[in-house]
CSV table of C-alpha atoms in Angstrom, one decimal:
chain,number,residue,atom,x,y,z
X,30,UNK,CA,-28.7,17.1,-1.7
X,31,UNK,CA,-27.9,14.7,1.2
X,32,UNK,CA,-28.4,11.7,-1.1
X,33,UNK,CA,-25.8,13.1,-3.6
X,34,UNK,CA,-23.4,13.7,-0.7
X,35,UNK,CA,-24.0,10.2,0.6
X,36,UNK,CA,-23.4,8.7,-2.9
X,37,UNK,CA,-20.2,10.8,-3.3
X,38,UNK,CA,-18.9,9.5,0.1
X,39,UNK,CA,-19.8,5.9,-0.8
X,40,UNK,CA,-17.9,6.3,-4.2
X,41,UNK,CA,-14.9,7.9,-2.5
X,42,UNK,CA,-14.9,5.1,0.2
X,43,UNK,CA,-15.1,2.3,-2.4
X,44,UNK,CA,-12.3,3.8,-4.4
X,45,UNK,CA,-10.1,4.4,-1.3
X,46,UNK,CA,-10.7,0.9,0.1
X,47,UNK,CA,-10.2,-0.6,-3.4
X,48,UNK,CA,-6.9,1.0,-3.8
X,49,UNK,CA,-5.8,-0.1,-0.3
X,50,UNK,CA,-6.8,-3.6,-1.1
X,51,UNK,CA,-4.9,-3.4,-4.4
X,52,UNK,CA,-1.6,-2.8,-2.6
X,53,UNK,CA,-1.0,-6.5,-2.1
X,54,UNK,CA,-1.3,-7.5,-5.8
X,55,UNK,CA,0.7,-4.4,-6.9
X,56,UNK,CA,3.5,-5.1,-4.4
X,57,UNK,CA,3.7,-8.6,-5.7
X,58,UNK,CA,3.3,-8.2,-9.4
X,59,UNK,CA,4.5,-4.7,-10.4
X,60,UNK,CA,8.2,-5.6,-10.3
X,61,UNK,CA,8.0,-8.9,-12.1
X,62,UNK,CA,9.0,-7.5,-15.5
X,63,UNK,CA,12.2,-6.1,-14.0
X,64,UNK,CA,13.4,-9.5,-12.6
X,65,UNK,CA,15.8,-10.1,-15.5
X,66,UNK,CA,17.4,-6.7,-15.1
X,67,UNK,CA,17.7,-7.2,-11.4
X,68,UNK,CA,19.7,-10.4,-11.8
X,69,UNK,CA,22.3,-8.3,-13.6
X,70,UNK,CA,22.2,-5.5,-11.1
X,71,UNK,CA,22.5,-7.7,-8.1
X,72,UNK,CA,24.8,-10.2,-9.9
X,73,UNK,CA,22.9,-13.2,-8.8
X,74,UNK,CA,20.6,-15.9,-10.2
X,75,UNK,CA,16.9,-15.6,-11.1
X,76,UNK,CA,16.0,-18.0,-8.3
X,77,UNK,CA,17.7,-15.7,-5.7
X,78,UNK,CA,16.0,-12.6,-7.1
X,79,UNK,CA,12.7,-14.5,-6.9
X,80,UNK,CA,13.2,-14.7,-3.1
X,81,UNK,CA,12.0,-11.1,-3.0
X,82,UNK,CA,8.7,-12.3,-4.3
X,83,UNK,CA,8.6,-15.2,-1.8
X,84,UNK,CA,9.4,-13.0,1.1
X,85,UNK,CA,6.9,-10.4,0.0
X,86,UNK,CA,4.2,-13.0,0.0
X,87,UNK,CA,5.3,-14.2,3.4
X,88,UNK,CA,5.1,-10.6,4.7
X,89,UNK,CA,1.6,-10.3,3.3
X,90,UNK,CA,0.6,-13.5,5.2
X,91,UNK,CA,2.3,-12.5,8.4
X,92,UNK,CA,0.9,-8.9,8.2
X,93,UNK,CA,-2.7,-10.1,7.7
X,94,UNK,CA,-2.4,-12.4,10.7
X,95,UNK,CA,-0.9,-9.7,12.9
X,96,UNK,CA,-2.6,-6.5,11.7
X,97,UNK,CA,-6.2,-7.7,11.8
X,98,UNK,CA,-6.2,-8.3,15.6
X,99,UNK,CA,-4.1,-5.3,16.3
X,100,UNK,CA,-6.5,-3.1,14.4
X,101,UNK,CA,-9.4,-4.5,16.5
X,102,UNK,CA,-7.5,-3.6,19.6
X,103,UNK,CA,-5.9,-0.2,18.8
X,104,UNK,CA,-8.2,1.1,16.0
X,105,UNK,CA,-8.2,1.1,12.3
X,106,UNK,CA,-6.6,4.6,11.7
X,107,UNK,CA,-3.5,3.9,13.9
X,108,UNK,CA,-2.9,0.6,12.2
X,109,UNK,CA,-3.5,2.0,8.7
X,110,UNK,CA,-1.1,4.8,9.3
X,111,UNK,CA,1.5,2.4,10.7
X,112,UNK,CA,1.1,0.0,7.8
X,113,UNK,CA,1.4,2.8,5.2
X,114,UNK,CA,4.5,4.2,6.9
X,115,UNK,CA,6.0,0.7,7.1
X,116,UNK,CA,5.2,0.1,3.4
X,117,UNK,CA,6.7,3.5,2.4
X,118,UNK,CA,9.8,3.0,4.5
X,119,UNK,CA,10.3,-0.5,3.2
X,120,UNK,CA,9.9,0.7,-0.4
X,121,UNK,CA,12.6,3.3,0.2
X,122,UNK,CA,14.7,0.5,1.6
X,123,UNK,CA,14.2,-1.6,-1.6
X,124,UNK,CA,15.2,1.5,-3.7
X,125,UNK,CA,18.4,1.9,-1.7
X,126,UNK,CA,19.4,-1.7,-1.5
X,127,UNK,CA,22.8,-2.6,-2.7
X,128,UNK,CA,22.6,-6.3,-1.7
X,129,UNK,CA,19.9,-8.8,-2.7
X,130,UNK,CA,19.7,-9.9,0.9
X,131,UNK,CA,18.9,-6.4,2.1
X,132,UNK,CA,16.4,-6.1,-0.8
X,133,UNK,CA,14.7,-9.3,0.2
X,134,UNK,CA,14.4,-8.2,3.8
X,135,UNK,CA,12.8,-4.9,2.8
X,136,UNK,CA,10.4,-6.9,0.5
X,137,UNK,CA,9.3,-8.8,3.5
X,138,UNK,CA,8.6,-5.6,5.4
X,139,UNK,CA,6.9,-4.2,2.3
X,140,UNK,CA,4.6,-7.2,2.3
X,141,UNK,CA,3.7,-6.6,6.0
X,142,UNK,CA,2.9,-3.0,5.2
X,143,UNK,CA,0.8,-3.8,2.2
X,144,UNK,CA,-1.2,-6.4,4.3
X,145,UNK,CA,-2.6,-3.5,6.3
X,146,UNK,CA,-4.4,-2.3,3.2
X,147,UNK,CA,-5.9,-5.7,2.5
X,148,UNK,CA,-7.0,-6.3,6.1
X,149,UNK,CA,-8.2,-2.8,6.8
X,150,UNK,CA,-10.1,-2.3,3.6
X,151,UNK,CA,-12.4,-5.1,4.5
X,152,UNK,CA,-12.6,-4.3,8.2
X,153,UNK,CA,-13.6,-0.7,7.5
X,154,UNK,CA,-16.2,-1.8,5.1
X,155,UNK,CA,-17.7,-4.2,7.7
X,156,UNK,CA,-17.5,-1.5,10.4
X,157,UNK,CA,-19.5,1.0,8.3
X,158,UNK,CA,-21.9,-1.1,6.3
X,159,UNK,CA,-24.2,-4.1,6.7
X,160,UNK,CA,-26.5,-6.2,4.5
X,161,UNK,CA,-26.9,-5.1,0.8
X,162,UNK,CA,-24.6,-2.1,1.2
X,163,UNK,CA,-21.8,-4.2,2.6
X,164,UNK,CA,-22.2,-6.7,-0.2
X,165,UNK,CA,-22.1,-3.9,-2.7
X,166,UNK,CA,-18.9,-2.4,-1.3
X,167,UNK,CA,-17.2,-5.7,-1.0
X,168,UNK,CA,-18.1,-6.5,-4.6
X,169,UNK,CA,-16.6,-3.2,-5.8
X,170,UNK,CA,-13.5,-3.7,-3.7
X,171,UNK,CA,-13.1,-7.2,-5.1
X,172,UNK,CA,-13.5,-5.9,-8.7
X,173,UNK,CA,-10.8,-3.4,-8.2
X,174,UNK,CA,-8.7,-6.1,-6.5
X,175,UNK,CA,-9.3,-8.3,-9.6
X,176,UNK,CA,-7.9,-5.6,-11.9
X,177,UNK,CA,-4.7,-5.0,-9.9
X,178,UNK,CA,-2.9,-8.3,-10.9
X,179,UNK,CA,-3.5,-7.5,-14.5
X,180,UNK,CA,-2.6,-3.8,-14.3
X,181,UNK,CA,0.5,-4.2,-12.1
X,182,UNK,CA,2.8,-6.2,-14.5
X,183,UNK,CA,1.7,-4.0,-17.4
X,184,UNK,CA,2.5,-0.8,-15.6
X,185,UNK,CA,5.6,-2.3,-14.1
X,186,UNK,CA,6.9,-3.3,-17.6
X,187,UNK,CA,6.3,0.2,-18.9
X,188,UNK,CA,8.1,1.8,-16.0
X,189,UNK,CA,11.0,-0.6,-16.1
X,190,UNK,CA,11.5,0.1,-19.8
X,191,UNK,CA,11.6,3.8,-19.2
X,192,UNK,CA,13.5,4.2,-15.9
X,193,UNK,CA,14.6,0.8,-14.8
X,194,UNK,CA,13.7,-1.4,-11.9
X,195,UNK,CA,14.3,1.2,-9.2
X,196,UNK,CA,11.7,3.4,-11.0
X,197,UNK,CA,9.0,0.8,-10.2
X,198,UNK,CA,9.7,1.2,-6.5
X,199,UNK,CA,9.9,4.9,-6.8
X,200,UNK,CA,6.4,5.0,-8.2
């Protein structure tokens, strides 16, 4: 019975950490199909709309550099909760943006929040496992992470067709 419970926990942890790690690619790629619609909504050029992508990647980079050491100092849970709150708040900011510049600012914050999932998914795995088990969990997390850049634009395109670009951020 304990073996089954241990395997169930391992599967849950792999799925949870994989989804956390997938935040980055989803944040970047899910709204790509909506870029043409957003140029009309914000009445600007495609290159200005694409700044949201650039700033999001910048936020991911800054967030990884900052949140890793902070999680070592203050603990994984507190930093995870902070990063998820920041991500959720920034997403609401993106939803409510009336200006492309405000949208771009919130995309930067969204990237920082999503970076928490990337950093912490690997940190938690290395905190809990070693050797073969660690290699196994990192392989699963990487596999899930490999699927995210494929699934994100496809799902984003479907959502954008049905409910528009704001629906992507709502989901």
